[in-house]
Every structure is written in structure tokens, then in C-alpha cells.
Amino acid sequence: MAAIAAAILPGLKQGDRVVAGHDLYGKTAALLRGPLAALGVQTQFLDLTDDAAAEQALREPAAVVVVESIANPRLRVPDIARLAVLAHGAGGRLVVDNTFATPYHCRPLALGADVVVHSGTKYFGGHSDVTIGALVADAAFVGLARATLSTFGASASPFDCWLTARGIKTLALRMERASANAQRVAEFLLKQPEVLRVEYPGLAGHEHHARAAAQFERGFGAMVTFELRGGEAAASRFVRGLQRIRFAPSLADVSTTLSHPAKTSHRGYSAAQREALGISGGLIRLSVGIEHEADITADLCTGLARASAAS
Ligand SMILES: *Cc1c(COP(=O)(O)O)cnc(C)c1O
């Protein structure tokens, strides 16, 4: 969140306008809705994967446009090159949170974005043992971000920096394995009768598959979302029935973990907002790890058998 604040704050002043994806990470939305709104910076939230809506919103000036290259939990994908052109036309900068895709799959600066941020707590560290962020931009913007961070005192500890530098050495290897596993897990889930739908950008049926294939390299990331038949009750039986895959508030560990967005990351939303975002009680978001693929699918089978069993 320090990196995100340092990407958004520089240069913003009272009366400026921000345009943001409606499915941003909760605290990013909270930063825009809370402190920034109180200081006189208004944010328009909308579906930035909708090209026509994005174009309409960016006909008026905007100082900052904020989007995620793969958004949680529906794994929807915006057209970064297009948004960069629109943001620049509106006189602003495009900030891309690239946490889920990582630089292994997506390089937003090469697509025209101005600032890229990562929660290094996730894939850069890769072992769920650090809290850190990263910001990538040209030297002039990095100078502004640095000044912002030192003024607000948001800095990572030396030990977390060291763990992250070590984690990054295996980023490509971990991503290669995890996203290959995720592709197979998504295809496996697609065939299970207990599963209503699977959302993974690597599946031909995903609404943004073509866009993701054009914009990403070497695969589609390691997050896989699916909806169980039987809603929240089935999701609860599924989670309790798993033997290896753990329920975790974070993601991107070397081990496969899962989250139940309706009850965790998106519990603060109203039922109507969750419905608008397509987040039902039966929705599960897997963060696929680097284990042997058969160990992941075997555990999913155990959970699915429980999910469909009468309680
Ligand atoms: C976790 C996460 C964040 C926040 O990162 P912290 O390291 O917890 O501050 C921001 N954006 C995305 C997409 C995330 O998944």
C-alpha cells in the first residue's frame, strides 16, 4: 500500500480527478474513497475493462488512472495500451497494479503505462513471509515517489528487503511452474460436475482471453477462480473438506492457498455490490502454487466430494 500511495499521491491537488477500476484491491479503493476524497480529490470508479466506458470517462481531464492488470477475484483484464493512450489524452498518468500478473507475464511500462506497482508481499517474496511493495517508473517519477515515501515514513525493513531480493531470484521459476499448474487446474475444474463456472484468463471461454493472450507473455498467471454449485453452504463444506490447500488471507505463496471472497476480501461490500461484481457465495479464488499438479487436483477432488455431499 505504501507503493500504491507513492504512485497515486505525487502531484495530486485539490480539485483533481482520479479514474479507477471498480474492482481494485479494497485498500486502494479505500485510499481513494477516504483520505483523498476528504482532501478534495474525487474518484470515478468504473469498469475499465469496458473500452467504451473507459473512453467516455476519460474524455474529461483526469490526473491519475488506476487499474490492475489482473483484478481480484474475477481475473478480468483491461487493455493497458489503450488505457495509456486515453489517460495521456486526459492529461494524466496510468498507474498499473501488476501484483497478480507479475513482470514474468506482463510488463505494463512496455505497453505505455507510466507507473507500475507490486505488492511484493505476494509473488516477489513468494513465501508469505514479507510485507513490502515495489514501484517502477522512469527516474523523474521515482524521485517524486521517493520524496513522498520519505515524507510519510513508509519504508520497508532491511530484513524484508533482503528476503524479497532473495525471493526475486526464483520469481521466473516459480511463475513458470505455478502458472502451468494453474492452467491445468482450471481445465480440471471445468470438467467437474460440482463446478458451475471457472474464470481463468488462460481458458478460451474467459471474457478477456484474447486480450490477455495479446498482452501477457508465457501464460496467464496462477490465480484461478471458480463457482461451486450450492452457493455459500457448498463453499463452506469445500473449504473444510480440503486436506492440504489452506484457507489464507494473502496469496502467491509457493503452496496452493484459497480465499472465499464473499466472506473475506469483499465482505465489506453490500450484497448488491457483490452481485454487481459477480462475487457469489459459491465463489472460490485459488492461488495455485508450485506443488506437483496431481497433489493439487487430488485435494480439490476431496473438497469437491465434500461440497456436493449433503451436510
Ligand atoms: C495484497 C495486494 C495489495 C496490498 O499489498 P500489501 O503488500 O498487503 O500492502 C495491493 N494490490 C493487490 C492487487 C494486492 O493483491
CSV table of C-alpha atoms and ligand atoms in Angstrom, one decimal:
chain,number,residue,atom,x,y,z
A,1,MET,CA,0.0,0.0,0.0
A,2,ALA,CA,3.0,2.3,0.5
A,3,ALA,CA,4.0,1.8,-3.1
A,4,ILE,CA,0.4,2.4,-4.3
A,5,ALA,CA,0.2,5.6,-2.2
A,6,ALA,CA,3.5,6.8,-3.7
A,7,ALA,CA,2.2,6.1,-7.2
A,8,ILE,CA,-1.1,8.0,-6.7
A,9,LEU,CA,-0.2,10.9,-4.4
A,10,PRO,CA,2.6,12.8,-6.2
A,11,GLY,CA,1.3,16.0,-7.9
A,12,LEU,CA,-2.3,15.5,-6.9
A,13,LYS,CA,-4.1,18.6,-5.7
A,14,GLN,CA,-7.5,19.7,-4.6
A,15,GLY,CA,-10.0,19.6,-7.4
A,16,ASP,CA,-8.1,16.9,-9.4
A,17,ARG,CA,-9.9,13.9,-10.7
A,18,VAL,CA,-8.9,10.2,-10.5
A,19,VAL,CA,-10.4,7.5,-12.6
A,20,ALA,CA,-10.2,4.0,-11.2
A,21,GLY,CA,-11.2,0.4,-11.9
A,22,HIS,CA,-14.3,-0.6,-9.9
A,23,ASP,CA,-12.7,-3.9,-8.8
A,24,LEU,CA,-9.5,-2.5,-7.3
A,25,TYR,CA,-7.9,-4.1,-4.2
A,26,GLY,CA,-10.0,-3.0,-1.3
A,27,LYS,CA,-7.4,-0.7,0.4
A,28,THR,CA,-6.6,1.0,-2.8
A,29,ALA,CA,-10.3,1.9,-3.2
A,30,ALA,CA,-10.3,2.9,0.5
A,31,LEU,CA,-7.4,5.3,-0.1
A,32,LEU,CA,-9.3,7.0,-2.9
A,33,ARG,CA,-12.7,7.0,-1.2
A,34,GLY,CA,-11.4,8.1,2.2
A,35,PRO,CA,-8.4,10.4,2.7
A,36,LEU,CA,-8.1,11.5,-1.0
A,37,ALA,CA,-11.8,12.4,-1.2
A,38,ALA,CA,-11.5,14.3,2.1
A,39,LEU,CA,-8.7,16.3,0.6
A,40,GLY,CA,-10.8,17.3,-2.4
A,41,VAL,CA,-9.7,14.6,-5.0
A,42,GLN,CA,-12.7,12.9,-6.4
A,43,THR,CA,-12.5,9.4,-7.9
A,44,GLN,CA,-14.8,8.0,-10.5
A,45,PHE,CA,-14.9,4.2,-10.2
A,46,LEU,CA,-16.0,2.2,-13.3
A,47,ASP,CA,-15.3,-1.0,-15.2
A,48,LEU,CA,-12.1,-0.1,-17.0
A,49,THR,CA,-12.1,-3.4,-18.9
A,50,ASP,CA,-15.1,-1.9,-20.8
A,51,ASP,CA,-13.4,0.1,-23.6
A,52,ALA,CA,-16.4,2.3,-24.4
A,53,ALA,CA,-17.0,3.2,-20.7
A,54,ALA,CA,-13.3,4.0,-20.3
A,55,GLU,CA,-13.2,6.2,-23.3
A,56,GLN,CA,-16.3,8.1,-22.1
A,57,ALA,CA,-14.8,8.6,-18.6
A,58,LEU,CA,-11.5,9.9,-20.0
A,59,ARG,CA,-13.0,12.5,-22.3
A,60,GLU,CA,-12.7,14.8,-19.3
A,61,PRO,CA,-9.4,15.6,-17.6
A,62,ALA,CA,-8.0,13.1,-15.1
A,63,ALA,CA,-4.8,13.4,-13.2
A,64,VAL,CA,-4.4,9.7,-12.4
A,65,VAL,CA,-5.9,6.5,-13.8
A,66,VAL,CA,-5.6,3.4,-11.7
A,67,VAL,CA,-6.1,-0.2,-12.8
A,68,GLU,CA,-5.0,-3.7,-12.1
A,69,SER,CA,-3.6,-5.9,-14.9
A,70,ILE,CA,-5.5,-8.9,-13.5
A,71,ALA,CA,-8.2,-7.9,-10.9
A,72,ASN,CA,-9.3,-10.0,-7.9
A,73,PRO,CA,-11.3,-12.2,-7.8
A,74,ARG,CA,-12.9,-12.4,-11.3
A,75,LEU,CA,-9.5,-12.1,-13.0
A,76,ARG,CA,-10.7,-9.6,-15.5
A,77,VAL,CA,-8.1,-7.9,-17.8
A,78,PRO,CA,-8.0,-4.3,-19.0
A,79,ASP,CA,-6.4,-3.2,-22.3
A,80,ILE,CA,-3.4,-1.4,-20.9
A,81,ALA,CA,-2.1,0.1,-24.1
A,82,ARG,CA,-5.5,1.6,-24.8
A,83,LEU,CA,-5.9,2.9,-21.3
A,84,ALA,CA,-2.4,4.5,-21.5
A,85,VAL,CA,-3.4,6.4,-24.7
A,86,LEU,CA,-6.7,7.5,-23.0
A,87,ALA,CA,-5.0,8.5,-19.8
A,88,HIS,CA,-2.4,10.6,-21.6
A,89,GLY,CA,-5.2,12.2,-23.7
A,90,ALA,CA,-6.9,13.2,-20.4
A,91,GLY,CA,-3.6,14.8,-19.2
A,92,GLY,CA,-2.9,12.1,-16.6
A,93,ARG,CA,-0.7,9.1,-15.8
A,94,LEU,CA,-1.6,5.5,-15.9
A,95,VAL,CA,-0.8,3.5,-12.8
A,96,VAL,CA,-1.0,-0.3,-13.1
A,97,ASP,CA,-1.0,-2.6,-10.1
A,98,ASN,CA,0.7,-5.6,-11.6
A,99,THR,CA,0.7,-7.8,-8.5
A,100,PHE,CA,-1.2,-10.8,-9.9
A,101,ALA,CA,0.4,-10.9,-13.4
A,102,THR,CA,4.0,-10.1,-12.2
A,103,PRO,CA,6.7,-8.9,-14.7
A,104,TYR,CA,7.0,-12.6,-15.7
A,105,HIS,CA,3.7,-12.3,-17.6
A,106,CYS,CA,3.1,-8.6,-18.1
A,107,ARG,CA,5.3,-5.5,-18.5
A,108,PRO,CA,2.9,-2.5,-18.4
A,109,LEU,CA,5.6,0.1,-19.0
A,110,ALA,CA,6.3,-1.5,-22.3
A,111,LEU,CA,2.6,-1.2,-23.1
A,112,GLY,CA,2.6,2.5,-22.3
A,113,ALA,CA,1.8,2.7,-18.6
A,114,ASP,CA,3.6,5.4,-16.6
A,115,VAL,CA,3.9,3.8,-13.1
A,116,VAL,CA,3.8,0.1,-12.1
A,117,VAL,CA,3.3,-1.1,-8.6
A,118,HIS,CA,3.5,-4.5,-7.0
A,119,SER,CA,2.6,-5.9,-3.6
A,120,GLY,CA,6.0,-7.7,-3.1
A,121,THR,CA,4.2,-9.4,-0.2
A,122,LYS,CA,2.9,-11.7,-2.9
A,123,TYR,CA,5.0,-13.1,-5.7
A,124,PHE,CA,8.2,-11.2,-5.3
A,125,GLY,CA,8.7,-12.6,-1.8
A,126,GLY,CA,6.8,-15.7,-2.8
A,127,HIS,CA,6.9,-17.4,0.6
A,128,SER,CA,4.3,-15.4,2.6
A,129,ASP,CA,7.0,-14.0,5.0
A,130,VAL,CA,7.4,-10.4,4.0
A,131,THR,CA,5.4,-7.2,3.8
A,132,ILE,CA,6.8,-5.0,1.1
A,133,GLY,CA,5.9,-3.1,-2.1
A,134,ALA,CA,7.7,-2.1,-5.3
A,135,LEU,CA,7.2,0.9,-7.6
A,136,VAL,CA,8.6,1.0,-11.1
A,137,ALA,CA,8.7,4.2,-13.3
A,138,ASP,CA,11.1,6.5,-15.0
A,139,ALA,CA,13.8,8.3,-12.9
A,140,ALA,CA,11.8,11.5,-12.6
A,141,PHE,CA,8.8,9.8,-11.2
A,142,VAL,CA,10.8,7.5,-8.9
A,143,GLY,CA,12.3,10.7,-7.5
A,144,LEU,CA,8.8,12.1,-6.7
A,145,ALA,CA,7.7,8.7,-5.2
A,146,ARG,CA,10.9,8.5,-3.1
A,147,ALA,CA,10.2,12.0,-1.7
A,148,THR,CA,6.6,11.1,-0.9
A,149,LEU,CA,7.6,7.9,0.9
A,150,SER,CA,10.3,9.5,3.0
A,151,THR,CA,7.9,12.3,4.0
A,152,PHE,CA,5.2,9.9,5.0
A,153,GLY,CA,7.8,7.5,6.6
A,154,ALA,CA,6.5,4.4,4.7
A,155,SER,CA,9.6,2.3,4.3
A,156,ALA,CA,10.3,-1.5,4.3
A,157,SER,CA,12.5,-3.1,6.9
A,158,PRO,CA,16.0,-4.2,5.8
A,159,PHE,CA,15.2,-7.8,6.6
A,160,ASP,CA,12.1,-7.7,4.4
A,161,CYS,CA,14.2,-6.1,1.6
A,162,TRP,CA,16.7,-8.9,2.0
A,163,LEU,CA,14.0,-11.7,1.9
A,164,THR,CA,12.4,-10.1,-1.2
A,165,ALA,CA,15.8,-9.7,-3.0
A,166,ARG,CA,16.3,-13.4,-2.4
A,167,GLY,CA,12.7,-14.3,-3.5
A,168,ILE,CA,13.0,-12.4,-6.8
A,169,LYS,CA,15.9,-14.8,-7.8
A,170,THR,CA,13.3,-17.6,-8.2
A,171,LEU,CA,10.4,-15.4,-9.4
A,172,ALA,CA,10.6,-16.7,-13.0
A,173,LEU,CA,10.9,-20.4,-12.0
A,174,ARG,CA,8.0,-20.1,-9.5
A,175,MET,CA,5.8,-18.3,-12.0
A,176,GLU,CA,6.6,-20.8,-14.8
A,177,ARG,CA,5.6,-23.7,-12.6
A,178,ALA,CA,2.6,-22.0,-10.9
A,179,SER,CA,1.0,-20.7,-14.0
A,180,ALA,CA,1.4,-24.1,-15.8
A,181,ASN,CA,-0.2,-25.7,-12.8
A,182,ALA,CA,-3.0,-23.1,-12.8
A,183,GLN,CA,-3.8,-23.7,-16.5
A,184,ARG,CA,-4.2,-27.4,-15.8
A,185,VAL,CA,-6.1,-26.8,-12.6
A,186,ALA,CA,-8.5,-24.5,-14.5
A,187,GLU,CA,-9.0,-27.2,-17.2
A,188,PHE,CA,-9.6,-29.8,-14.5
A,189,LEU,CA,-12.2,-27.7,-12.7
A,190,LEU,CA,-14.0,-27.0,-15.9
A,191,LYS,CA,-14.8,-30.8,-16.1
A,192,GLN,CA,-16.1,-31.2,-12.5
A,193,PRO,CA,-19.9,-31.5,-12.1
A,194,GLU,CA,-19.8,-29.6,-8.8
A,195,VAL,CA,-18.4,-26.6,-10.5
A,196,LEU,CA,-20.7,-24.1,-12.2
A,197,ARG,CA,-18.1,-21.9,-13.9
A,198,VAL,CA,-14.3,-21.3,-14.0
A,199,GLU,CA,-12.7,-18.0,-14.5
A,200,TYR,CA,-9.1,-18.1,-15.7
A,201,PRO,CA,-7.7,-15.8,-18.4
A,202,GLY,CA,-6.0,-18.8,-20.0
A,203,LEU,CA,-9.3,-20.5,-20.8
A,204,ALA,CA,-10.7,-19.9,-24.3
A,205,GLY,CA,-14.1,-19.2,-22.7
A,206,HIS,CA,-12.8,-16.3,-20.4
A,207,GLU,CA,-14.3,-13.0,-21.4
A,208,HIS,CA,-10.8,-11.4,-21.8
A,209,HIS,CA,-8.9,-14.4,-23.1
A,210,ALA,CA,-8.0,-12.8,-26.4
A,211,ARG,CA,-6.9,-9.6,-24.8
A,212,ALA,CA,-4.9,-11.5,-22.1
A,213,ALA,CA,-3.2,-13.6,-24.8
A,214,ALA,CA,-2.1,-10.5,-26.7
A,215,GLN,CA,-1.0,-8.6,-23.6
A,216,PHE,CA,0.6,-11.3,-21.5
A,217,GLU,CA,3.7,-13.5,-22.1
A,218,ARG,CA,4.4,-17.1,-21.1
A,219,GLY,CA,1.0,-17.8,-19.7
A,220,PHE,CA,-1.8,-16.3,-17.7
A,221,GLY,CA,-0.8,-16.2,-14.0
A,222,ALA,CA,-1.6,-18.5,-11.2
A,223,MET,CA,-4.9,-17.3,-9.8
A,224,VAL,CA,-7.9,-19.4,-10.7
A,225,THR,CA,-11.5,-18.5,-9.6
A,226,PHE,CA,-14.4,-20.9,-9.8
A,227,GLU,CA,-18.0,-21.0,-8.6
A,228,LEU,CA,-19.4,-24.0,-6.8
A,229,ARG,CA,-23.0,-25.2,-7.3
A,230,GLY,CA,-24.8,-24.9,-4.0
A,231,GLY,CA,-23.5,-21.4,-3.1
A,232,GLU,CA,-22.1,-20.5,0.3
A,233,ALA,CA,-23.0,-23.7,2.0
A,234,ALA,CA,-21.2,-25.8,-0.6
A,235,ALA,CA,-18.2,-23.4,-0.4
A,236,SER,CA,-18.0,-23.8,3.3
A,237,ARG,CA,-18.1,-27.7,3.0
A,238,PHE,CA,-15.5,-27.5,0.3
A,239,VAL,CA,-13.0,-25.4,2.3
A,240,ARG,CA,-13.5,-27.6,5.4
A,241,GLY,CA,-13.1,-30.7,3.3
A,242,LEU,CA,-9.6,-29.9,1.9
A,243,GLN,CA,-6.6,-31.6,3.5
A,244,ARG,CA,-3.6,-29.7,2.0
A,245,ILE,CA,-4.9,-26.5,0.4
A,246,ARG,CA,-5.2,-23.9,3.2
A,247,PHE,CA,-7.5,-21.0,3.6
A,248,ALA,CA,-5.3,-17.9,3.6
A,249,PRO,CA,-6.0,-14.1,3.7
A,250,SER,CA,-3.0,-13.5,1.4
A,251,LEU,CA,-1.9,-15.2,-1.8
A,252,ALA,CA,1.0,-16.0,-4.1
A,253,ASP,CA,2.8,-18.5,-1.8
A,254,VAL,CA,4.7,-21.4,-3.1
A,255,SER,CA,1.9,-23.6,-1.6
A,256,THR,CA,-1.6,-23.5,-3.1
A,257,THR,CA,-4.0,-21.5,-0.9
A,258,LEU,CA,-7.5,-20.3,-1.3
A,259,SER,CA,-9.8,-17.5,-0.4
A,260,HIS,CA,-13.6,-17.2,-0.2
A,261,PRO,CA,-14.1,-13.5,-1.4
A,262,ALA,CA,-17.7,-13.1,-0.3
A,263,LYS,CA,-16.6,-13.8,3.3
A,264,THR,CA,-13.1,-12.3,3.3
A,265,SER,CA,-11.7,-9.7,0.8
A,266,HIS,CA,-15.2,-8.5,-0.3
A,267,ARG,CA,-17.1,-8.9,2.9
A,268,GLY,CA,-17.2,-5.1,3.3
A,269,TYR,CA,-19.3,-4.7,0.1
A,270,SER,CA,-23.1,-4.9,0.2
A,271,ALA,CA,-24.8,-7.9,-1.2
A,272,ALA,CA,-25.9,-5.8,-4.2
A,273,GLN,CA,-22.4,-4.6,-4.8
A,274,ARG,CA,-21.1,-8.2,-4.6
A,275,GLU,CA,-23.7,-9.3,-7.1
A,276,ALA,CA,-22.8,-6.5,-9.5
A,277,LEU,CA,-19.2,-7.6,-9.3
A,278,GLY,CA,-20.2,-11.2,-9.9
A,279,ILE,CA,-19.0,-12.3,-6.4
A,280,SER,CA,-21.4,-15.0,-5.2
A,281,GLY,CA,-21.3,-17.0,-2.0
A,282,GLY,CA,-20.1,-20.1,-4.0
A,283,LEU,CA,-17.1,-18.3,-5.5
A,284,ILE,CA,-13.6,-19.6,-4.5
A,285,ARG,CA,-10.3,-18.0,-5.5
A,286,LEU,CA,-7.4,-20.3,-5.7
A,287,SER,CA,-3.8,-19.1,-5.6
A,288,VAL,CA,-2.1,-22.1,-7.3
A,289,GLY,CA,1.4,-23.0,-6.0
A,290,ILE,CA,4.3,-24.9,-7.3
A,291,GLU,CA,3.5,-28.4,-5.9
A,292,HIS,CA,3.1,-31.4,-8.1
A,293,GLU,CA,-0.1,-30.8,-10.1
A,294,ALA,CA,-1.6,-34.2,-9.0
A,295,ASP,CA,-1.3,-33.2,-5.4
A,296,ILE,CA,-3.4,-30.1,-6.0
A,297,THR,CA,-6.1,-31.8,-8.1
A,298,ALA,CA,-6.3,-34.8,-5.6
A,299,ASP,CA,-7.0,-32.4,-2.8
A,300,LEU,CA,-9.5,-30.4,-4.9
A,301,CYS,CA,-11.3,-33.8,-5.6
A,302,THR,CA,-11.6,-34.4,-1.8
A,303,GLY,CA,-13.0,-30.9,-1.3
A,304,LEU,CA,-15.4,-31.2,-4.2
A,305,ALA,CA,-16.7,-34.6,-2.9
A,306,ARG,CA,-17.5,-32.8,0.4
A,307,ALA,CA,-19.0,-29.8,-1.3
A,308,SER,CA,-21.6,-32.0,-3.1
A,309,ALA,CA,-22.3,-34.2,0.0
A,310,ALA,CA,-25.5,-33.3,1.9
A,311,SER,CA,-24.5,-31.5,5.1
B,1,LIG,C1,-2.2,-7.6,-1.5
B,1,LIG,C2,-2.4,-6.6,-2.5
B,1,LIG,C3,-2.1,-5.2,-2.3
B,1,LIG,C4,-1.6,-4.7,-1.0
B,1,LIG,O1,-0.4,-5.2,-0.7
B,1,LIG,P1,0.3,-5.2,0.8
B,1,LIG,O2,1.6,-5.7,0.5
B,1,LIG,O3,-0.5,-6.1,1.6
B,1,LIG,O4,0.3,-3.7,1.3
B,1,LIG,C5,-2.3,-4.3,-3.3
B,1,LIG,N1,-2.8,-4.7,-4.5
B,1,LIG,C6,-3.1,-6.0,-4.8
B,1,LIG,C7,-3.6,-6.4,-6.1
B,1,LIG,C8,-2.9,-7.0,-3.8
B,1,LIG,O5,-3.2,-8.3,-4.0
